[in-house]
Coordinates of C-alpha atoms and ligand atoms in Angstrom, one line a residue:
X135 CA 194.3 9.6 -117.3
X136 CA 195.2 6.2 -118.6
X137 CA 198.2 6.5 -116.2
X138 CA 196.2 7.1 -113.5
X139 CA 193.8 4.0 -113.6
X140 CA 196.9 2.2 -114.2
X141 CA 198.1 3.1 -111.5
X142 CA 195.0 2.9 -109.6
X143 CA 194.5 -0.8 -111.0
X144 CA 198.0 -1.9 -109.8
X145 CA 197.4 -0.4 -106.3
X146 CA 194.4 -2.3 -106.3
X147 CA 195.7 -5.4 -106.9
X148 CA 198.7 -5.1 -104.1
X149 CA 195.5 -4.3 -101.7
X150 CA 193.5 -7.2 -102.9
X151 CA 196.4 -9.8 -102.5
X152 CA 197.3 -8.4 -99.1
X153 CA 193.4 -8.8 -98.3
X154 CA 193.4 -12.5 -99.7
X155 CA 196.6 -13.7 -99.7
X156 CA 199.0 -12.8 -97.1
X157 CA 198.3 -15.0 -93.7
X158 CA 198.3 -12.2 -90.8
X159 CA 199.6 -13.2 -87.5
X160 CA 196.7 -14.8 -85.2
X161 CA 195.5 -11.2 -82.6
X162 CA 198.4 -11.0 -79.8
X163 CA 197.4 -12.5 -76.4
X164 CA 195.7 -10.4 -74.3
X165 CA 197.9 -8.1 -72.6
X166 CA 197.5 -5.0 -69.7
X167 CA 196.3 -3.1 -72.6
X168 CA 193.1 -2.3 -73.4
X169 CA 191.4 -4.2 -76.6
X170 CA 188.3 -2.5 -78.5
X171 CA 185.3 -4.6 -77.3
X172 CA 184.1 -4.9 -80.5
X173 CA 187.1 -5.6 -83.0
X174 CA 186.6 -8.1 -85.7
X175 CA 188.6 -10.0 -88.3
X176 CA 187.8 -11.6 -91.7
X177 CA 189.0 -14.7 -91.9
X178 CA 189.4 -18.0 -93.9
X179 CA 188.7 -21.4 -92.1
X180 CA 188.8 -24.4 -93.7
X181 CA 185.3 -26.6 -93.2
X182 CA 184.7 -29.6 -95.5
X183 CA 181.2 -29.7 -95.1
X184 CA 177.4 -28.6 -93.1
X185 CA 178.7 -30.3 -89.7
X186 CA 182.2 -28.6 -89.5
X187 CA 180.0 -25.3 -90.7
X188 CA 177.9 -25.4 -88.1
X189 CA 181.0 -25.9 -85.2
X190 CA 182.2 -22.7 -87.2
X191 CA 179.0 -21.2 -86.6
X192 CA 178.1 -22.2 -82.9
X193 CA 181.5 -20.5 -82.6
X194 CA 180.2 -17.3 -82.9
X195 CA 181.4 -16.5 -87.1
X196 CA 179.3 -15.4 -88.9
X197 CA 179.8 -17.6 -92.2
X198 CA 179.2 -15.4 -95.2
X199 CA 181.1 -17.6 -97.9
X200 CA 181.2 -20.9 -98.5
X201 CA 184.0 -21.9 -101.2
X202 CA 185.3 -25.7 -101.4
X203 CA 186.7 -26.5 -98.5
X204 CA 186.8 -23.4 -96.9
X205 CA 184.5 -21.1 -95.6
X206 CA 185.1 -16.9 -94.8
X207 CA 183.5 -15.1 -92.3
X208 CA 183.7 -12.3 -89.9
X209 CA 185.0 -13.5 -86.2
X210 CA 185.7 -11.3 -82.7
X211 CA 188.4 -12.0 -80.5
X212 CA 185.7 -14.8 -78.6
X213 CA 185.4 -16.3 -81.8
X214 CA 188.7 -16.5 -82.0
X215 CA 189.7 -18.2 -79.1
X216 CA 186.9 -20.3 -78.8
X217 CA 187.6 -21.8 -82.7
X218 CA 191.3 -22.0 -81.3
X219 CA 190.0 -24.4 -78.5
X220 CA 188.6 -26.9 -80.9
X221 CA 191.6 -26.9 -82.8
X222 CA 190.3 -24.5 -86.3
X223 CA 193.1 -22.2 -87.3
X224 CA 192.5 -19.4 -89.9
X225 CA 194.8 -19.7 -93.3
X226 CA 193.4 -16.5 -93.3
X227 CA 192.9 -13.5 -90.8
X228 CA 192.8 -9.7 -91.8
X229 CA 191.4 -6.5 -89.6
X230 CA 188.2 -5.8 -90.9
X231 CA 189.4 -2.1 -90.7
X232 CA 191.7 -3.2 -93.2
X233 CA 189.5 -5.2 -95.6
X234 CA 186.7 -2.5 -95.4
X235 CA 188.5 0.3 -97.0
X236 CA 189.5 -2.3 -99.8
X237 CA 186.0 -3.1 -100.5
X238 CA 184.5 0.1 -101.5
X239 CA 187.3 2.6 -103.2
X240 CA 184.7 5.4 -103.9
X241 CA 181.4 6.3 -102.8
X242 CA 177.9 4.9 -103.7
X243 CA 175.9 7.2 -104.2
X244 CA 172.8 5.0 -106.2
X245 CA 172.2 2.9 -103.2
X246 CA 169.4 4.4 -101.0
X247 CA 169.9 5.5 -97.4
X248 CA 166.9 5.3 -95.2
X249 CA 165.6 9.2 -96.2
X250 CA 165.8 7.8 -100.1
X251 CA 163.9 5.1 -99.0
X252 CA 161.4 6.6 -97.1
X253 CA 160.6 9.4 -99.8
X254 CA 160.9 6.3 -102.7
X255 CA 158.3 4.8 -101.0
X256 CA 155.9 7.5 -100.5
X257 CA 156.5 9.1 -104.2
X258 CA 155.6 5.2 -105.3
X259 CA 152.2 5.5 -103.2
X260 CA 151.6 8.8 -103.9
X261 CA 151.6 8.2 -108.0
X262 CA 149.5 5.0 -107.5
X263 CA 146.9 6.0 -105.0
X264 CA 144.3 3.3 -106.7
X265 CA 147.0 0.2 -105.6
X266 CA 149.7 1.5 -103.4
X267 CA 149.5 2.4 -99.9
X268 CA 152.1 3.1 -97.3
X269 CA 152.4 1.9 -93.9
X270 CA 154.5 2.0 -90.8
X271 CA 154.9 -1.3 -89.2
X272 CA 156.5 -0.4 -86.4
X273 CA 159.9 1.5 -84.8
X274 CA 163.5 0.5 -85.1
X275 CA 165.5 1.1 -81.9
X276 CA 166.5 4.4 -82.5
X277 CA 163.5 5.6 -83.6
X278 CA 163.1 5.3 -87.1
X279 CA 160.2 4.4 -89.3
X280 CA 159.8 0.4 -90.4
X281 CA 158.3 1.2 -93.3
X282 CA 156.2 -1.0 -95.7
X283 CA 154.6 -0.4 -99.5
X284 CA 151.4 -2.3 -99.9
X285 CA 150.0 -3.6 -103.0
X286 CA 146.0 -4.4 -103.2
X287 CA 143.5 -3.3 -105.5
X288 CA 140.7 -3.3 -102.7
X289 CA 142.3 -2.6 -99.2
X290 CA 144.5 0.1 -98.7
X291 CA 146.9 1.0 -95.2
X292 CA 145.8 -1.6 -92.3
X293 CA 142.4 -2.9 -94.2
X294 CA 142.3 -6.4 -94.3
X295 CA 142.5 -8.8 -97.4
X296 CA 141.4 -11.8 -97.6
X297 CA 143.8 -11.9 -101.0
X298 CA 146.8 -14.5 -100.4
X299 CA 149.3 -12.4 -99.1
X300 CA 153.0 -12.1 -99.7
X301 CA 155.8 -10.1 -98.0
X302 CA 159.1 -8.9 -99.3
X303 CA 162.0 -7.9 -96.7
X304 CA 165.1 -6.8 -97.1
X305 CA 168.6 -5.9 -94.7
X306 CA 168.0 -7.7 -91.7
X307 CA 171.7 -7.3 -91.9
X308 CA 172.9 -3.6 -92.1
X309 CA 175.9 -4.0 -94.6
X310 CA 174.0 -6.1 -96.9
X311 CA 172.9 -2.9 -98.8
X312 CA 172.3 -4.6 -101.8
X313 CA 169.5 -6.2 -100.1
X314 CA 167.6 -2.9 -99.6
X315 CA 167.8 -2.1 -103.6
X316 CA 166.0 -5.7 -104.2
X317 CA 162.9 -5.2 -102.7
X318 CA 162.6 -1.3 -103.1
X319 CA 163.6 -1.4 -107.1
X320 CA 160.9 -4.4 -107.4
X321 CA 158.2 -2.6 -105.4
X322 CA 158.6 0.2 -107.8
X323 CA 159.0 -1.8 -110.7
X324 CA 155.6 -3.6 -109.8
X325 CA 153.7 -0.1 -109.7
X326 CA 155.0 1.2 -112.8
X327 CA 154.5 -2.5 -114.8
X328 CA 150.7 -2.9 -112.5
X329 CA 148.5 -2.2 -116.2
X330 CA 150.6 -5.2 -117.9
X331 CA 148.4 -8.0 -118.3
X332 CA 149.8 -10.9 -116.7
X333 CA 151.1 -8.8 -113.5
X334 CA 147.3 -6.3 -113.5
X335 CA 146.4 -10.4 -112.8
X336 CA 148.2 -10.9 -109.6
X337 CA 147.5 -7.3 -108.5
X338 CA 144.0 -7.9 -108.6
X339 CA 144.2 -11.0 -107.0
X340 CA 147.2 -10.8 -104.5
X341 CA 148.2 -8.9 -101.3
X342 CA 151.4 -7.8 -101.6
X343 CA 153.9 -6.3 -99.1
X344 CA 157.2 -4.5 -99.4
X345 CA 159.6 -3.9 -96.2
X346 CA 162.7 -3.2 -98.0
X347 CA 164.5 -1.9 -94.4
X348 CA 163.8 -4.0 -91.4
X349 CA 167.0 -2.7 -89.9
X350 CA 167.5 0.9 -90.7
X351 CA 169.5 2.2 -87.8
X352 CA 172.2 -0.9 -88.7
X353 CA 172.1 0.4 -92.3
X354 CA 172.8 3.9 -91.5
X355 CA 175.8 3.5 -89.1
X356 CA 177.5 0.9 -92.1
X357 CA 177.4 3.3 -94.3
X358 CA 177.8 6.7 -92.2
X359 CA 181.2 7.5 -93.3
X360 CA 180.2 7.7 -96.8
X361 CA 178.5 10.5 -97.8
X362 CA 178.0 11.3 -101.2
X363 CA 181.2 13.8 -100.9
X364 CA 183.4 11.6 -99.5
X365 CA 186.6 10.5 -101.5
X366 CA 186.9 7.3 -100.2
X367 CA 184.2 4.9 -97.7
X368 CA 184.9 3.6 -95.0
X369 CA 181.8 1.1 -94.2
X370 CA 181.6 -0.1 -91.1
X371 CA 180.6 -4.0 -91.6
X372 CA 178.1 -3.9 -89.0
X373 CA 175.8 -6.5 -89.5
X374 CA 173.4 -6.0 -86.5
X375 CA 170.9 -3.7 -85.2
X376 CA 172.5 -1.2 -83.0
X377 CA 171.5 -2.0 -79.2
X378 CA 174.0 -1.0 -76.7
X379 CA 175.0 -4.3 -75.0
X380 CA 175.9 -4.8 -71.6
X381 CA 179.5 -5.4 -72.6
X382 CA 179.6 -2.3 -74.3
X383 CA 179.5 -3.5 -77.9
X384 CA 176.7 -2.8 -80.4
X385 CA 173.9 -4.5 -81.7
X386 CA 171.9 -7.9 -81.8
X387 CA 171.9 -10.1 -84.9
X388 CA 168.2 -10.0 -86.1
X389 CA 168.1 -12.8 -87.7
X390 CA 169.4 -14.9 -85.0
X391 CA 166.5 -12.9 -82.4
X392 CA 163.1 -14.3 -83.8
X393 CA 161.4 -16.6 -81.5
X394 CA 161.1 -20.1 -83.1
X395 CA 164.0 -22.8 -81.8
X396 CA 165.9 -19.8 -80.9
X397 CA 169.2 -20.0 -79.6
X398 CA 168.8 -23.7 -79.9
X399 CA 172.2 -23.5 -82.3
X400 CA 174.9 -21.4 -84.2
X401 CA 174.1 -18.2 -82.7
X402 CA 176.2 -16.5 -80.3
X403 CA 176.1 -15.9 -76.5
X404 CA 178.7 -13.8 -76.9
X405 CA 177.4 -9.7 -77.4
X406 CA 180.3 -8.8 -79.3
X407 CA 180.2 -11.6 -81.6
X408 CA 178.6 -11.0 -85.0
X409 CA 175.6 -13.6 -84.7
X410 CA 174.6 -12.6 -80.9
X411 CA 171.2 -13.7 -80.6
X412 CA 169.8 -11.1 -78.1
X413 CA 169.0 -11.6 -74.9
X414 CA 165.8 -13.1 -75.4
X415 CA 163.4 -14.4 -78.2
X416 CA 162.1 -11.4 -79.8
X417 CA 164.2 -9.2 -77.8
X418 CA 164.4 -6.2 -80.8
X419 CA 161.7 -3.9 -81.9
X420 CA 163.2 -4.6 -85.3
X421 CA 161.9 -8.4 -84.8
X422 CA 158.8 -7.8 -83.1
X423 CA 157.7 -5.5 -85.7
X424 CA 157.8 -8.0 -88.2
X425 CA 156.2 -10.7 -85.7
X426 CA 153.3 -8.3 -85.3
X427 CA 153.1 -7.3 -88.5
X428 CA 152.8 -11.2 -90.0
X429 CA 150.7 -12.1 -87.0
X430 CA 148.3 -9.4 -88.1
X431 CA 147.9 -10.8 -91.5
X432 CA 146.6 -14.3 -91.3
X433 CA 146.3 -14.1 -95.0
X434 CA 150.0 -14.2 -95.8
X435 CA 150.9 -16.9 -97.3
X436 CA 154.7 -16.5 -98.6
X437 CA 157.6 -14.5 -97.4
X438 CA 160.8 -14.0 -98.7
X439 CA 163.5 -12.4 -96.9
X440 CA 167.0 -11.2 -99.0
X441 CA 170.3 -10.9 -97.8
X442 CA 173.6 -11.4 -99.4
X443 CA 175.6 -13.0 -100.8
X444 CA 176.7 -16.1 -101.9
X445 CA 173.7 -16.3 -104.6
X446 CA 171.8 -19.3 -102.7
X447 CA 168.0 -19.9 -102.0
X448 CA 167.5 -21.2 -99.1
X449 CA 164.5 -23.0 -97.3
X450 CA 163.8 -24.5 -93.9
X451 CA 164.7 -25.8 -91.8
X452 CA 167.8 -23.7 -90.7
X453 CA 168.0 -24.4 -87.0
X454 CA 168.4 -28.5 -87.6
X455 CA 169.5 -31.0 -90.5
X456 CA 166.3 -32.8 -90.7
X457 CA 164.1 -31.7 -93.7
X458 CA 160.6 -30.6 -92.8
X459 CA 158.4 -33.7 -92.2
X460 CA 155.2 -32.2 -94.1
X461 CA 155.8 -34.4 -97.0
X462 CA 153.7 -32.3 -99.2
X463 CA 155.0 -29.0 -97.8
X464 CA 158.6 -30.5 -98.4
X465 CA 158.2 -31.4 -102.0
X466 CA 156.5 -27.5 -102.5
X467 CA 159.6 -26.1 -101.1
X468 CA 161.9 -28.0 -103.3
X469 CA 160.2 -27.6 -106.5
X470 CA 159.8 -23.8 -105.8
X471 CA 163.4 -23.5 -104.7
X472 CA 164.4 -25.1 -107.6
X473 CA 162.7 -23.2 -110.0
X474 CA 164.0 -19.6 -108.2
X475 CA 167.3 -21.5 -108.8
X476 CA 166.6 -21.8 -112.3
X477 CA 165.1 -18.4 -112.9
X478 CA 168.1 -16.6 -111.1
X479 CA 171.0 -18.9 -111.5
X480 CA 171.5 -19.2 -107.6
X481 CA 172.1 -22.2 -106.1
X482 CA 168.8 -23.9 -104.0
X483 CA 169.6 -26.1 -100.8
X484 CA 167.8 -26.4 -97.3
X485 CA 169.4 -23.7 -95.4
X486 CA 171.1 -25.7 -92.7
X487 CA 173.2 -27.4 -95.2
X488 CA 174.8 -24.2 -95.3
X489 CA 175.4 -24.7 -91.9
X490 CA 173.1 -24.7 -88.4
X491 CA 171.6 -21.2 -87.7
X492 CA 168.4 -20.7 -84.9
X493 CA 166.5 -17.8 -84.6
X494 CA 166.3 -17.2 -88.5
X495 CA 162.8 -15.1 -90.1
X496 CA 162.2 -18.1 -92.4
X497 CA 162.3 -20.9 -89.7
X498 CA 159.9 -18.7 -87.5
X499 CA 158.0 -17.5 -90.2
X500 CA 157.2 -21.4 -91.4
X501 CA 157.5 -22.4 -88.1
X502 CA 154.9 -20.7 -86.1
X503 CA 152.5 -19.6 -88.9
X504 CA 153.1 -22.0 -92.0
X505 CA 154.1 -19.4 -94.4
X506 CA 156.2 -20.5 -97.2
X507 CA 159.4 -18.6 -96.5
X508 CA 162.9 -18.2 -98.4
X509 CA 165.7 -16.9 -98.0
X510 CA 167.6 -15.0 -100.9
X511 CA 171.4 -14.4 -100.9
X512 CA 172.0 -12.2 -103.8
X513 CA 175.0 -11.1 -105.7
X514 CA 177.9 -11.8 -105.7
X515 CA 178.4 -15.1 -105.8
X516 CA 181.6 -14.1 -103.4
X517 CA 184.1 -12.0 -101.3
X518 CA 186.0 -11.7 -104.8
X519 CA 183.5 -10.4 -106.6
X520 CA 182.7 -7.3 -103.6
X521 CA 181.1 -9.5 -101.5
X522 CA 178.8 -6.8 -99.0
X523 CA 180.0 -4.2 -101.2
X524 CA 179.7 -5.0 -105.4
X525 CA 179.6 -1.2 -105.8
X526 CA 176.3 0.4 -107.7
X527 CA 177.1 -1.5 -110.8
X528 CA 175.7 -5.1 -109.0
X529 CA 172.1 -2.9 -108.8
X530 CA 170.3 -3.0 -112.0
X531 CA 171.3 -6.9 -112.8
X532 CA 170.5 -8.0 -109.4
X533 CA 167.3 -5.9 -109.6
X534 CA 166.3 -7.4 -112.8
X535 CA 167.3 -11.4 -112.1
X536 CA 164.8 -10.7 -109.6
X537 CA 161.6 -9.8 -111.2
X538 CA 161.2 -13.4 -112.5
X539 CA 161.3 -15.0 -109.2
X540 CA 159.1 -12.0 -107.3
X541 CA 156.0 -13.0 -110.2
X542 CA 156.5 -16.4 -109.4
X543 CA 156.4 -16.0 -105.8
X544 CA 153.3 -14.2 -106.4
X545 CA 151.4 -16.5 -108.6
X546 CA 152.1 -19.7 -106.5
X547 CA 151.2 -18.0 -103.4
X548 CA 147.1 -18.5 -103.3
X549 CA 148.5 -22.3 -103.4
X550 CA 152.2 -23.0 -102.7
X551 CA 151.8 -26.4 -102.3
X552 CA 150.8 -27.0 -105.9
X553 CA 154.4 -27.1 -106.9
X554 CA 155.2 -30.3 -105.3
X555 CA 152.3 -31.0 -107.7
X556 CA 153.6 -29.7 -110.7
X557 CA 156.9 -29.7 -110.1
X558 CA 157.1 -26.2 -109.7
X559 CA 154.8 -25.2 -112.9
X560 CA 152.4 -22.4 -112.3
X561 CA 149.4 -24.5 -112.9
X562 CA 148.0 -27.8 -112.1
Ligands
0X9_747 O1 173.4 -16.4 -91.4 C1 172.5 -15.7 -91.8 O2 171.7 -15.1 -91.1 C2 172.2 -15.8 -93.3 N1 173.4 -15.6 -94.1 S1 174.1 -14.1 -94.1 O3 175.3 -14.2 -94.8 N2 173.2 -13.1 -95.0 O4 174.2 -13.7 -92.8 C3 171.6 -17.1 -93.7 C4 170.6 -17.7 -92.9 C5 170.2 -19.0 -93.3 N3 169.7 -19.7 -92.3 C6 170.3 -20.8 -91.7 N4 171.4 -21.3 -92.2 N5 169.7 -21.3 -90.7
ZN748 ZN1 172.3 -11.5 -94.0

């Protein structure tokens, strides 16, 4: 046995450094032959700071690791080129094909599909019939449910609140699985802690949302080739919904599609590439879902929206550099983001110092309705560590570092703007 994981270890290793270390040669220039519309390559670029990000970005990569002066990403053959023509070279390029089958050596059973997270959902409101409620906020492209768990003491399904309202969301992007198990585990954690004292206080007093799948049909295809009996997975790293461009490559980046700013900056034109904004603002039922559903709820107040990874906490604005010019609003954003930083051990910034990105769910979401919206990119902290793919053992702690951050979101969210007040204390 010992021989075995030995073995397995060492094989394991030779995989990782070919992943990470050995340069592959730049894709072959196009020849008579047919190329797959929608192949993509990891790569390493190296990017000193937010302004050579953001050329990275308006390039068409999606950036999904920022370390020193580098930066790794998933690029298409468009990317490619068009990084070539303003002189960025990988040190790094590998087949995603490749890379995927390194990232995930054996199935994952504990993460929920979309059927587990239906039926977690409605066992959650089932059990708690006095708080809970379920409700379908709309249709995903293909057809399946958005589903959301609702939290309120008074109103149940579409009844209206007048209760300061939050909203959780999770996998805009369908291989950040991780980002489905945040917001389901932490709806199901609130139902089953709702008679503790200090959170049977924000129950009675809040309006709390759960959408722990915006994109389920994305989710599904990533992780189709791994069913439960499967010996090894083969995920996908599909990162969109799954519309059937006009190029014949899948899928629109949702969080590049919402209609504030959009496609004003890094987001692609380009179908194939991995941040393709969709042919217009609020081109995706995914995205219009969740524009109806806020729209519909006046009484929101807070949103936060998780992705992985990196392990940041981001805050408007994304689509420009400038920080938001609502003085008061800014210094509540900061102090908030600084104590989410503090509670989780994730690193706070606005979110274009990452680099530029238009079309974003928190930039809308502040945008157009004034709602106090983050972004969350959970574990890992990077591509070493499992990046979209940590395996079931990043679950529980990513779960748990979370619960902190969820209560506080809740308490501060009758008045966000008191933590620019208190410097990010509960009370005045
Ligand atoms: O690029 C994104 O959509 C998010 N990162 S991810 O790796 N999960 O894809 C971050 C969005 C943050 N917003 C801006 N930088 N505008
Ligand atoms: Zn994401």
């Amino acid at each position: 046995m010992k021989l075995v994981l030995a073995l397995l270890l060492v094989a394991a290793a030779a995989a990782r450094a070919d992943w990470f270390e050995a340069p592959e040669a730049a894709p072959a220039p196009e020849t008579g032959a047919p190329q797959p519309v929608d192949q993509r390559w990891w790569v390493v670029l190296p990017a000193s700071g937010s302004a050579e990000r953001t050329r990275i970005a308006n390039a068409g990569v999606s950036i999904e690791e920022v370390s020193g002066s580098t930066v790794g990403g998933v690029a298409d053959r468009r990317a490619l080129e068009r990084l070539r023509a303003i002189g960025i070279h990988p040190s790094r390029q590998t087949e995603l094909e490749k890379a995927h089958l390194l990232a995930f050596p054996q199935p994952d059973a504990a993460f929920h599909d979309y059927s587990r997270v239906k039926s977690e959902l409605a066992a959650t409101a089932a059990a708690h019939p006095k708080l809970v409620s379920l409700l379908k906020i709309g249709s995903s492209l293909q057809g399946r449910d958005l589903v959301a768990l609702r939290f309120n003491s008074d109103a149940k399904g579409t009844q209206k609140s007048a209760k300061p309202g939050v909203v959780f969301l999770g996998t805009h992007h369908a291989r950040e699985h991780l980002s489905t198990e945040v917001p389901l585990l932490l709806a199901k954690w609130l139902a089953a802690n709702a008679e503790r004292a200090d959170v049977k206080k924000l129950l009675d007093s809040r309006d709390v949302y759960f959408v722990p799948l915006v994109n389920p049909d994305g989710a599904e295809y990533d992780h189709a080739g791994c069913r439960s009996d499967a010996a090894r997975c083969s995920y996908k790293w599909h990162r969109k919904n799954m519309r059937e461009n006009s190029d014949g490559s899948r899928g629109v980046d949702l969080n590049r599609n919402y209609g504030f700013h959009w496609n004003t900056g890094g987001a692609s034109d380009d179908p194939g590439s991995d941040t393709y904004h969709g042919p217009a603002p609020f081109s995706e039922p995914e995205t219009q879902a969740v524009k109806r559903f806020v729209e519909e709820r006046p009484n929101l107040k807070a949103l936060l929206s998780y992705h992985t990874f990196s392990e940041l906490v981001l805050y408007p604005w994304g689509h420009k550099y400038d920080p938001i010019d609502d003085g008061p609003a800014l210094a509540a954003y900061k102090a908030m983001a600084t104590k989410f930083g503090e509670l989780t051990g994730y690193t706070p910034e606005q979110s274009s110092e990452l680099y530029i990105a238009s079309g974003d769910t928190t930039d809308w979401a502040w945008g157009e309705r004034g709602i106090f919206s983050f972004t969350f990119e959970l574990t890992p902290a990077s591509s070493w560590d499992g990046g979209f793919y940590p395996g079931a053992k990043a679950i529980d702690p990513t779960f748990q570092k979370n619960i902190a951050p969820m209560l506080y979101l809740l308490e501060m969210a009758d008045d966000p703007y008191r933590a620019g007040i208190t410097g990010g204390g509960a009370s005045k």
